[in-house]
Amino acid sequence: MCGKCGKQHTNKSLCAARNSKCFKCQKPGHFARQCFTRVGRVKIHKNELKTVSISTQTENCNNKKSIKKKKRDSKRLQDYFDRKRTLQELPFNKTGNTVFISTINSDCFLRDQIETLKTQLEDENFIHTSTLMELTREFENTRKLRETIKIRDAKIIELENTVQRYEKGHDKITDYITEIKRKKNWKLHCSDVSEMYNVVRKSELDLKAVCKNYEHELEQLKKTNTRTNSGNYHQNRRNYQYRERRY
């Protein structure tokens, strides 16, 4: 077995490790599996390790992330930078938290004024909401009243039309009554008319009875005529036959 490449061969000039370089000790002439030198660990700074690991993680995450998640992350970053920009525009941006809190605690007058303004704004908001609710109720009531007024107006128009029709009919009736009253003895006239109607009705019934009697008599006459005609026909036939025999 060759001590440089780890393979079995007799010709050392054909060894593959002759022109190669070891990965452990960085020396030529042998492979890493046949290296017996002790190499100390290479010291790497912690920040370099962190940057490498974070960069590799971010690359893997970016490869795995979908388009929707990328949009979400970009939106979050944009919102964060917008908030930071607005905070940087404030006058007390460079002051520390402790200094800012101390100034707020020291300036009690402004704090009380802010609280009073908040309460006033809340009260005004409540008043405005209550007035708006009342206005909406009044609007609904007025709308309902308008609808009822429209219905009543329509009913009034219908009643006026009916009254006009009844008045026209009443006028016609009064005219007819006045015409009847103008005639003399209108009561007697009415009684005479009724009597005449009864007489005419009675005469009509009598005529119907007479017509029925005449019809009955005509039917009987027709029957008798048919019988006499048939008897005369037979008698004439006999007389004719007797004459032929005689001559």
Tab-separated table of N, CA and C in Angstrom, residues 52-212:
chain	number	residue	atom	x	y	z
A	52	VAL	N	-22.014	35.137	8.816
A	52	VAL	CA	-22.130	34.038	7.859
A	52	VAL	C	-23.412	33.269	8.090
A	53	SER	N	-23.664	32.947	9.378
A	53	SER	CA	-24.859	32.150	9.680
A	53	SER	C	-26.130	32.922	9.342
A	54	ILE	N	-26.165	34.220	9.681
A	54	ILE	CA	-27.370	35.021	9.414
A	54	ILE	C	-27.595	35.173	7.913
A	55	SER	N	-26.484	35.408	7.200
A	55	SER	CA	-26.634	35.578	5.749
A	55	SER	C	-27.153	34.299	5.107
A	56	THR	N	-26.576	33.143	5.560
A	56	THR	CA	-27.041	31.873	4.985
A	56	THR	C	-28.499	31.616	5.339
A	57	GLN	N	-28.874	31.952	6.601
A	57	GLN	CA	-30.271	31.752	7.005
A	57	GLN	C	-31.217	32.632	6.201
A	58	THR	N	-30.832	33.891	6.025
A	58	THR	CA	-31.701	34.798	5.256
A	58	THR	C	-31.835	34.347	3.809
A	59	GLU	N	-30.718	33.855	3.236
A	59	GLU	CA	-30.797	33.367	1.860
A	59	GLU	C	-31.741	32.182	1.756
A	60	ASN	N	-31.617	31.250	2.728
A	60	ASN	CA	-32.515	30.087	2.710
A	60	ASN	C	-33.975	30.502	2.894
A	61	CYS	N	-34.187	31.470	3.828
A	61	CYS	CA	-35.563	31.932	4.077
A	61	CYS	C	-36.134	32.635	2.853
A	62	ASN	N	-35.296	33.451	2.220
A	62	ASN	CA	-35.774	34.151	1.036
A	62	ASN	C	-36.111	33.182	-0.085
A	63	ASN	N	-35.328	32.103	-0.166
A	63	ASN	CA	-35.636	31.103	-1.180
A	63	ASN	C	-36.948	30.389	-0.881
A	64	LYS	N	-37.211	30.172	0.428
A	64	LYS	CA	-38.421	29.444	0.814
A	64	LYS	C	-39.660	30.337	0.844
A	65	LYS	N	-39.489	31.633	1.054
A	65	LYS	CA	-40.637	32.535	1.198
A	65	LYS	C	-41.410	32.652	-0.114
A	66	SER	N	-42.696	32.836	0.079
A	66	SER	CA	-43.560	33.058	-1.078
A	66	SER	C	-43.648	34.552	-1.387
A	67	ILE	N	-44.335	34.866	-2.471
A	67	ILE	CA	-44.472	36.278	-2.881
A	67	ILE	C	-45.321	37.043	-1.881
A	68	LYS	N	-46.358	36.381	-1.344
A	68	LYS	CA	-47.251	37.037	-0.380
A	68	LYS	C	-46.498	37.425	0.887
A	69	LYS	N	-45.654	36.514	1.383
A	69	LYS	CA	-44.884	36.800	2.599
A	69	LYS	C	-43.846	37.894	2.353
A	70	LYS	N	-43.266	37.895	1.174
A	70	LYS	CA	-42.296	38.948	0.860
A	70	LYS	C	-42.962	40.314	0.844
A	71	LYS	N	-44.173	40.379	0.281
A	71	LYS	CA	-44.912	41.648	0.283
A	71	LYS	C	-45.263	42.085	1.698
A	72	ARG	N	-45.647	41.110	2.527
A	72	ARG	CA	-45.982	41.428	3.918
A	72	ARG	C	-44.777	41.989	4.655
A	73	ASP	N	-43.620	41.334	4.491
A	73	ASP	CA	-42.415	41.798	5.184
A	73	ASP	C	-41.988	43.179	4.699
A	74	SER	N	-42.091	43.399	3.394
A	74	SER	CA	-41.713	44.721	2.875
A	74	SER	C	-42.652	45.804	3.397
A	75	LYS	N	-43.941	45.476	3.530
A	75	LYS	CA	-44.898	46.446	4.071
A	75	LYS	C	-44.590	46.758	5.533
A	76	ARG	N	-44.261	45.738	6.303
A	76	ARG	CA	-43.919	45.958	7.712
A	76	ARG	C	-42.681	46.845	7.848
A	77	LEU	N	-41.694	46.558	7.034
A	77	LEU	CA	-40.489	47.386	7.090
A	77	LEU	C	-40.789	48.829	6.705
A	78	GLN	N	-41.640	49.011	5.703
A	78	GLN	CA	-41.995	50.365	5.286
A	78	GLN	C	-42.730	51.110	6.397
A	79	ASP	N	-43.647	50.415	7.084
A	79	ASP	CA	-44.367	51.044	8.204
A	79	ASP	C	-43.418	51.409	9.342
A	80	TYR	N	-42.474	50.511	9.596
A	80	TYR	CA	-41.512	50.765	10.674
A	80	TYR	C	-40.664	52.000	10.358
A	81	PHE	N	-40.189	52.082	9.130
A	81	PHE	CA	-39.366	53.240	8.763
A	81	PHE	C	-40.175	54.535	8.747
A	82	ASP	N	-41.450	54.439	8.390
A	82	ASP	CA	-42.311	55.634	8.430
A	82	ASP	C	-42.493	56.132	9.861
A	83	ARG	N	-42.695	55.198	10.779
A	83	ARG	CA	-42.834	55.588	12.190
A	83	ARG	C	-41.553	56.226	12.711
A	84	LYS	N	-40.434	55.610	12.359
A	84	LYS	CA	-39.152	56.177	12.798
A	84	LYS	C	-38.934	57.578	12.214
A	85	ARG	N	-39.350	57.768	10.973
A	85	ARG	CA	-39.185	59.075	10.339
A	85	ARG	C	-40.029	60.136	11.040
A	86	THR	N	-41.265	59.775	11.383
A	86	THR	CA	-42.132	60.726	12.096
A	86	THR	C	-41.584	61.051	13.479
A	87	LEU	N	-41.018	60.037	14.140
A	87	LEU	CA	-40.422	60.295	15.457
A	87	LEU	C	-39.181	61.180	15.341
A	88	GLN	N	-38.424	61.005	14.288
A	88	GLN	CA	-37.236	61.840	14.104
A	88	GLN	C	-37.593	63.301	13.839
A	89	GLU	N	-38.766	63.542	13.285
A	89	GLU	CA	-39.183	64.917	13.024
A	89	GLU	C	-39.615	65.663	14.283
A	90	LEU	N	-39.870	64.946	15.369
A	90	LEU	CA	-40.296	65.594	16.612
A	90	LEU	C	-39.146	66.384	17.229
A	91	PRO	N	-39.476	67.442	17.982
A	91	PRO	CA	-38.387	68.265	18.559
A	91	PRO	C	-37.634	67.577	19.685
A	92	PHE	N	-38.282	66.664	20.395
A	92	PHE	CA	-37.623	65.988	21.525
A	92	PHE	C	-37.091	64.626	21.111
A	93	ASN	N	-36.684	64.486	19.841
A	93	ASN	CA	-36.200	63.201	19.360
A	93	ASN	C	-34.865	62.826	20.004
A	94	LYS	N	-33.971	63.791	20.126
A	94	LYS	CA	-32.620	63.498	20.619
A	94	LYS	C	-32.556	63.405	22.135
A	95	THR	N	-33.581	63.842	22.807
A	95	THR	CA	-33.584	63.740	24.275
A	95	THR	C	-33.880	62.310	24.693
A	96	GLY	N	-33.327	61.903	25.799
A	96	GLY	CA	-33.535	60.558	26.303
A	96	GLY	C	-34.912	60.385	26.930
A	97	ASN	N	-35.235	59.149	27.219
A	97	ASN	CA	-36.539	58.853	27.815
A	97	ASN	C	-36.657	59.440	29.211
A	98	THR	N	-35.608	59.329	29.981
A	98	THR	CA	-35.653	59.824	31.362
A	98	THR	C	-35.843	61.333	31.389
A	99	VAL	N	-35.116	62.028	30.484
A	99	VAL	CA	-35.244	63.493	30.435
A	99	VAL	C	-36.649	63.888	29.989
A	100	PHE	N	-37.177	63.170	29.025
A	100	PHE	CA	-38.511	63.483	28.522
A	100	PHE	C	-39.578	63.257	29.598
A	101	ILE	N	-39.447	62.132	30.325
A	101	ILE	CA	-40.413	61.842	31.394
A	101	ILE	C	-40.312	62.868	32.506
A	102	SER	N	-39.097	63.260	32.822
A	102	SER	CA	-38.920	64.256	33.888
A	102	SER	C	-39.538	65.595	33.491
A	103	THR	N	-39.376	65.983	32.216
A	103	THR	CA	-39.986	67.243	31.770
A	103	THR	C	-41.510	67.168	31.821
A	104	ILE	N	-42.068	66.007	31.479
A	104	ILE	CA	-43.531	65.859	31.534
A	104	ILE	C	-44.022	65.926	32.974
A	105	ASN	N	-43.316	65.242	33.871
A	105	ASN	CA	-43.722	65.263	35.278
A	105	ASN	C	-43.586	66.655	35.884
A	106	SER	N	-42.551	67.373	35.462
A	106	SER	CA	-42.356	68.716	36.019
A	106	SER	C	-43.420	69.691	35.519
A	107	ASP	N	-43.826	69.524	34.277
A	107	ASP	CA	-44.794	70.453	33.697
A	107	ASP	C	-46.207	69.902	33.921
A	108	CYS	N	-46.705	70.022	35.134
A	108	CYS	CA	-48.026	69.494	35.493
A	108	CYS	C	-49.151	70.329	34.893
A	109	PHE	N	-48.900	71.595	34.694
A	109	PHE	CA	-49.946	72.470	34.167
A	109	PHE	C	-50.377	72.032	32.764
A	110	LEU	N	-49.370	71.746	31.934
A	110	LEU	CA	-49.692	71.293	30.583
A	110	LEU	C	-50.417	69.952	30.596
A	111	ARG	N	-50.005	69.086	31.507
A	111	ARG	CA	-50.660	67.784	31.589
A	111	ARG	C	-52.129	67.927	31.987
A	112	ASP	N	-52.387	68.789	32.968
A	112	ASP	CA	-53.779	69.015	33.376
A	112	ASP	C	-54.591	69.633	32.243
A	113	GLN	N	-53.964	70.543	31.527
A	113	GLN	CA	-54.660	71.183	30.417
A	113	GLN	C	-54.999	70.172	29.322
A	114	ILE	N	-54.069	69.269	29.069
A	114	ILE	CA	-54.325	68.221	28.071
A	114	ILE	C	-55.481	67.334	28.506
A	115	GLU	N	-55.515	66.991	29.798
A	115	GLU	CA	-56.600	66.151	30.310
A	115	GLU	C	-57.949	66.854	30.187
A	116	THR	N	-57.974	68.149	30.520
A	116	THR	CA	-59.225	68.902	30.406
A	116	THR	C	-59.690	68.992	28.952
A	117	LEU	N	-58.730	69.185	28.046
A	117	LEU	CA	-59.091	69.228	26.628
A	117	LEU	C	-59.641	67.886	26.148
A	118	LYS	N	-59.058	66.810	26.638
A	118	LYS	CA	-59.560	65.480	26.274
A	118	LYS	C	-60.992	65.285	26.742
A	119	THR	N	-61.255	65.679	28.008
A	119	THR	CA	-62.617	65.543	28.536
A	119	THR	C	-63.602	66.415	27.759
A	120	GLN	N	-63.174	67.634	27.420
A	120	GLN	CA	-64.049	68.512	26.641
A	120	GLN	C	-64.365	67.917	25.269
A	121	LEU	N	-63.340	67.363	24.646
A	121	LEU	CA	-63.563	66.747	23.336
A	121	LEU	C	-64.498	65.545	23.428
A	122	GLU	N	-64.335	64.748	24.482
A	122	GLU	CA	-65.232	63.600	24.662
A	122	GLU	C	-66.668	64.046	24.885
A	123	ASP	N	-66.834	65.106	25.702
A	123	ASP	CA	-68.191	65.622	25.945
A	123	ASP	C	-68.817	66.157	24.657
A	124	GLU	N	-68.023	66.905	23.899
A	124	GLU	CA	-68.545	67.442	22.640
A	124	GLU	C	-68.898	66.327	21.652
A	125	ASN	N	-68.070	65.301	21.651
A	125	ASN	CA	-68.357	64.161	20.771
A	125	ASN	C	-69.661	63.488	21.170
A	126	PHE	N	-69.869	63.326	22.474
A	126	PHE	CA	-71.108	62.718	22.958
A	126	PHE	C	-72.317	63.577	22.593
A	127	ILE	N	-72.160	64.905	22.749
A	127	ILE	CA	-73.272	65.817	22.424
A	127	ILE	C	-73.603	65.745	20.933
A	128	HIS	N	-72.553	65.720	20.113
A	128	HIS	CA	-72.785	65.665	18.668
A	128	HIS	C	-73.466	64.357	18.260
A	129	THR	N	-73.035	63.266	18.870
A	129	THR	CA	-73.667	61.979	18.545
A	129	THR	C	-75.130	61.958	18.971
A	130	SER	N	-75.413	62.516	20.162
A	130	SER	CA	-76.806	62.547	20.634
A	130	SER	C	-77.677	63.418	19.727
A	131	THR	N	-77.148	64.585	19.318
A	131	THR	CA	-77.911	65.446	18.411
A	131	THR	C	-78.136	64.775	17.055
A	132	LEU	N	-77.131	64.047	16.601
A	132	LEU	CA	-77.278	63.346	15.329
A	132	LEU	C	-78.356	62.271	15.425
A	133	MET	N	-78.395	61.551	16.557
A	133	MET	CA	-79.440	60.543	16.755
A	133	MET	C	-80.817	61.186	16.776
A	134	GLU	N	-80.947	62.322	17.461
A	134	GLU	CA	-82.238	63.018	17.512
A	134	GLU	C	-82.670	63.489	16.124
A	135	LEU	N	-81.712	64.006	15.364
A	135	LEU	CA	-82.036	64.460	14.012
A	135	LEU	C	-82.495	63.306	13.119
A	136	THR	N	-81.835	62.165	13.262
A	136	THR	CA	-82.262	61.004	12.469
A	136	THR	C	-83.674	60.561	12.848
A	137	ARG	N	-83.973	60.598	14.169
A	137	ARG	CA	-85.334	60.236	14.595
A	137	ARG	C	-86.361	61.214	14.023
A	138	GLU	N	-86.055	62.520	14.107
A	138	GLU	CA	-86.983	63.518	13.566
A	138	GLU	C	-87.163	63.359	12.053
A	139	PHE	N	-86.089	63.016	11.383
A	139	PHE	CA	-86.186	62.800	9.938
A	139	PHE	C	-87.114	61.634	9.616
A	140	GLU	N	-86.989	60.548	10.383
A	140	GLU	CA	-87.870	59.396	10.175
A	140	GLU	C	-89.320	59.766	10.462
A	141	ASN	N	-89.537	60.538	11.540
A	141	ASN	CA	-90.909	60.942	11.880
A	141	ASN	C	-91.515	61.813	10.782
A	142	THR	N	-90.724	62.759	10.265
A	142	THR	CA	-91.230	63.618	9.186
A	142	THR	C	-91.533	62.817	7.922
A	143	ARG	N	-90.705	61.828	7.645
A	143	ARG	CA	-90.954	60.986	6.469
A	143	ARG	C	-92.264	60.219	6.614
A	144	LYS	N	-92.489	59.672	7.818
A	144	LYS	CA	-93.739	58.943	8.055
A	144	LYS	C	-94.946	59.875	7.973
A	145	LEU	N	-94.795	61.107	8.527
A	145	LEU	CA	-95.898	62.067	8.462
A	145	LEU	C	-96.214	62.453	7.015
A	146	ARG	N	-95.180	62.606	6.195
A	146	ARG	CA	-95.413	62.920	4.783
A	146	ARG	C	-96.186	61.804	4.090
A	147	GLU	N	-95.835	60.562	4.403
A	147	GLU	CA	-96.553	59.438	3.795
A	147	GLU	C	-98.015	59.426	4.218
A	148	THR	N	-98.279	59.670	5.527
A	148	THR	CA	-99.665	59.701	6.009
A	148	THR	C	-100.445	60.851	5.376
A	149	ILE	N	-99.773	62.005	5.202
A	149	ILE	CA	-100.442	63.160	4.579
A	149	ILE	C	-100.797	62.848	3.125
A	150	LYS	N	-99.909	62.173	2.414
A	150	LYS	CA	-100.210	61.797	1.033
A	150	LYS	C	-101.419	60.874	0.967
A	151	ILE	N	-101.469	59.896	1.891
A	151	ILE	CA	-102.606	58.961	1.906
A	151	ILE	C	-103.903	59.704	2.210
A	152	ARG	N	-103.857	60.630	3.167
A	152	ARG	CA	-105.054	61.399	3.508
A	152	ARG	C	-105.506	62.274	2.345
A	153	ASP	N	-104.549	62.895	1.651
A	153	ASP	CA	-104.912	63.716	0.491
A	153	ASP	C	-105.614	62.884	-0.583
A	154	ALA	N	-105.106	61.671	-0.804
A	154	ALA	CA	-105.745	60.798	-1.798
A	154	ALA	C	-107.169	60.435	-1.374
A	155	LYS	N	-107.355	60.144	-0.073
A	155	LYS	CA	-108.699	59.821	0.419
A	155	LYS	C	-109.631	61.021	0.293
A	156	ILE	N	-109.113	62.221	0.587
A	156	ILE	CA	-109.938	63.438	0.480
A	156	ILE	C	-110.385	63.651	-0.965
A	157	ILE	N	-109.470	63.408	-1.911
A	157	ILE	CA	-109.833	63.571	-3.328
A	157	ILE	C	-110.926	62.578	-3.721
A	158	GLU	N	-110.793	61.329	-3.247
A	158	GLU	CA	-111.823	60.327	-3.543
A	158	GLU	C	-113.172	60.727	-2.964
A	159	LEU	N	-113.172	61.226	-1.718
A	159	LEU	CA	-114.427	61.655	-1.097
A	159	LEU	C	-115.051	62.826	-1.848
A	160	GLU	N	-114.222	63.771	-2.288
A	160	GLU	CA	-114.753	64.897	-3.063
A	160	GLU	C	-115.401	64.425	-4.363
A	161	ASN	N	-114.772	63.464	-5.019
A	161	ASN	CA	-115.353	62.933	-6.258
A	161	ASN	C	-116.686	62.246	-6.002
A	162	THR	N	-116.760	61.454	-4.923
A	162	THR	CA	-118.026	60.784	-4.584
A	162	THR	C	-119.113	61.793	-4.236
A	163	VAL	N	-118.742	62.848	-3.498
A	163	VAL	CA	-119.720	63.889	-3.142
A	163	VAL	C	-120.256	64.571	-4.397
A	164	GLN	N	-119.370	64.851	-5.342
A	164	GLN	CA	-119.817	65.470	-6.593
A	164	GLN	C	-120.770	64.557	-7.360
A	165	ARG	N	-120.461	63.247	-7.383
A	165	ARG	CA	-121.366	62.325	-8.065
A	165	ARG	C	-122.734	62.282	-7.395
A	166	TYR	N	-122.737	62.216	-6.039
A	166	TYR	CA	-124.017	62.195	-5.320
A	166	TYR	C	-124.788	63.495	-5.528
A	167	GLU	N	-124.076	64.604	-5.571
A	167	GLU	CA	-124.756	65.882	-5.809
A	167	GLU	C	-125.410	65.911	-7.189
A	168	LYS	N	-124.709	65.395	-8.199
A	168	LYS	CA	-125.302	65.341	-9.535
A	168	LYS	C	-126.553	64.469	-9.551
A	169	GLY	N	-126.456	63.300	-8.887
A	169	GLY	CA	-127.633	62.431	-8.814
A	169	GLY	C	-128.777	63.082	-8.051
A	170	HIS	N	-128.462	63.786	-6.976
A	170	HIS	CA	-129.494	64.474	-6.190
A	170	HIS	C	-130.169	65.559	-7.022
A	171	ASP	N	-129.366	66.266	-7.825
A	171	ASP	CA	-129.953	67.295	-8.693
A	171	ASP	C	-130.917	66.681	-9.700
A	172	LYS	N	-130.538	65.550	-10.280
A	172	LYS	CA	-131.430	64.890	-11.237
A	172	LYS	C	-132.733	64.458	-10.573
A	173	ILE	N	-132.613	63.907	-9.350
A	173	ILE	CA	-133.817	63.450	-8.633
A	173	ILE	C	-134.725	64.622	-8.305
A	174	THR	N	-134.147	65.724	-7.861
A	174	THR	CA	-134.964	66.900	-7.534
A	174	THR	C	-135.660	67.450	-8.774
A	175	ASP	N	-134.960	67.459	-9.913
A	175	ASP	CA	-135.590	67.916	-11.154
A	175	ASP	C	-136.757	67.018	-11.550
A	176	TYR	N	-136.546	65.722	-11.401
A	176	TYR	CA	-137.625	64.786	-11.750
A	176	TYR	C	-138.837	64.981	-10.836
A	177	ILE	N	-138.583	65.212	-9.536
A	177	ILE	CA	-139.684	65.419	-8.583
A	177	ILE	C	-140.432	66.705	-8.895
A	178	THR	N	-139.714	67.744	-9.234
A	178	THR	CA	-140.379	69.012	-9.572
A	178	THR	C	-141.238	68.873	-10.824
A	179	GLU	N	-140.746	68.114	-11.804
A	179	GLU	CA	-141.555	67.892	-13.004
A	179	GLU	C	-142.839	67.143	-12.688
A	180	ILE	N	-142.757	66.158	-11.804
A	180	ILE	CA	-143.966	65.401	-11.423
A	180	ILE	C	-144.935	66.288	-10.656
A	181	LYS	N	-144.408	67.123	-9.768
A	181	LYS	CA	-145.281	67.993	-8.975
A	181	LYS	C	-145.960	69.056	-9.827
A	182	ARG	N	-145.302	69.475	-10.899
A	182	ARG	CA	-145.909	70.477	-11.770
A	182	ARG	C	-147.192	69.965	-12.436
A	183	LYS	N	-147.219	68.699	-12.709
A	183	LYS	CA	-148.420	68.129	-13.322
A	183	LYS	C	-149.591	68.161	-12.334
A	184	LYS	N	-150.830	68.353	-12.862
A	184	LYS	CA	-152.028	68.400	-12.021
A	184	LYS	C	-152.504	66.987	-11.727
A	185	ASN	N	-152.956	66.861	-10.472
A	185	ASN	CA	-153.520	65.581	-10.022
A	185	ASN	C	-152.534	64.440	-10.289
A	186	TRP	N	-151.298	64.644	-9.831
A	186	TRP	CA	-150.265	63.634	-10.108
A	186	TRP	C	-150.512	62.342	-9.346
A	187	LYS	N	-151.206	62.459	-8.190
A	187	LYS	CA	-151.552	61.234	-7.451
A	187	LYS	C	-152.608	60.433	-8.198
A	188	LEU	N	-153.646	61.178	-8.685
A	188	LEU	CA	-154.694	60.496	-9.441
A	188	LEU	C	-154.130	59.897	-10.719
A	189	HIS	N	-153.248	60.656	-11.325
A	189	HIS	CA	-152.619	60.164	-12.543
A	189	HIS	C	-151.894	58.843	-12.298
A	190	CYS	N	-151.200	58.782	-11.200
A	190	CYS	CA	-150.478	57.547	-10.853
A	190	CYS	C	-151.457	56.405	-10.614
A	191	SER	N	-152.557	56.673	-9.905
A	191	SER	CA	-153.548	55.619	-9.644
A	191	SER	C	-154.195	55.157	-10.943
A	192	ASP	N	-154.517	56.115	-11.851
A	192	ASP	CA	-155.104	55.750	-13.139
A	192	ASP	C	-154.159	54.885	-13.951
A	193	VAL	N	-152.924	55.227	-13.912
A	193	VAL	CA	-151.931	54.445	-14.654
A	193	VAL	C	-151.865	53.022	-14.124
A	194	SER	N	-151.880	52.849	-12.806
A	194	SER	CA	-151.835	51.509	-12.220
A	194	SER	C	-153.080	50.707	-12.587
A	195	GLU	N	-154.242	51.368	-12.563
A	195	GLU	CA	-155.477	50.669	-12.952
A	195	GLU	C	-155.428	50.254	-14.417
A	196	MET	N	-154.956	51.165	-15.250
A	196	MET	CA	-154.858	50.830	-16.665
A	196	MET	C	-153.909	49.654	-16.895
A	197	TYR	N	-152.848	49.623	-16.151
A	197	TYR	CA	-151.908	48.506	-16.279
A	197	TYR	C	-152.574	47.193	-15.898
A	198	ASN	N	-153.356	47.209	-14.832
A	198	ASN	CA	-154.048	45.987	-14.409
A	198	ASN	C	-155.049	45.532	-15.464
A	199	VAL	N	-155.790	46.506	-16.052
A	199	VAL	CA	-156.770	46.157	-17.088
A	199	VAL	C	-156.078	45.547	-18.295
A	200	VAL	N	-154.994	46.175	-18.707
A	200	VAL	CA	-154.263	45.662	-19.867
A	200	VAL	C	-153.739	44.264	-19.595
A	201	ARG	N	-153.240	44.041	-18.394
A	201	ARG	CA	-152.727	42.722	-18.031
A	201	ARG	C	-153.828	41.668	-18.075
A	202	LYS	N	-155.016	42.034	-17.567
A	202	LYS	CA	-156.149	41.105	-17.557
A	202	LYS	C	-156.593	40.788	-18.979
A	203	SER	N	-156.678	41.835	-19.818
A	203	SER	CA	-157.087	41.614	-21.207
A	203	SER	C	-156.074	40.746	-21.952
A	204	GLU	N	-154.805	40.913	-21.622
A	204	GLU	CA	-153.768	40.083	-22.249
A	204	GLU	C	-153.947	38.619	-21.887
A	205	LEU	N	-154.270	38.352	-20.620
A	205	LEU	CA	-154.497	36.972	-20.194
A	205	LEU	C	-155.724	36.386	-20.888
A	206	ASP	N	-156.795	37.210	-21.011
A	206	ASP	CA	-158.001	36.731	-21.699
A	206	ASP	C	-157.705	36.396	-23.151
A	207	LEU	N	-156.925	37.254	-23.804
A	207	LEU	CA	-156.572	36.997	-25.193
A	207	LEU	C	-155.770	35.709	-25.337
A	208	LYS	N	-154.877	35.445	-24.393
A	208	LYS	CA	-154.098	34.209	-24.445
A	208	LYS	C	-155.010	32.995	-24.323
A	209	ALA	N	-156.013	33.080	-23.406
A	209	ALA	CA	-156.948	31.956	-23.252
A	209	ALA	C	-157.768	31.740	-24.518
A	210	VAL	N	-158.226	32.840	-25.135
A	210	VAL	CA	-159.005	32.734	-26.375
A	210	VAL	C	-158.171	32.129	-27.491
A	211	CYS	N	-156.915	32.560	-27.568
A	211	CYS	CA	-156.021	32.010	-28.592
A	211	CYS	C	-155.826	30.512	-28.415
A	212	LYS	N	-155.704	30.076	-27.172
A	212	LYS	CA	-155.548	28.640	-26.926
A	212	LYS	C	-156.793	27.878	-27.380
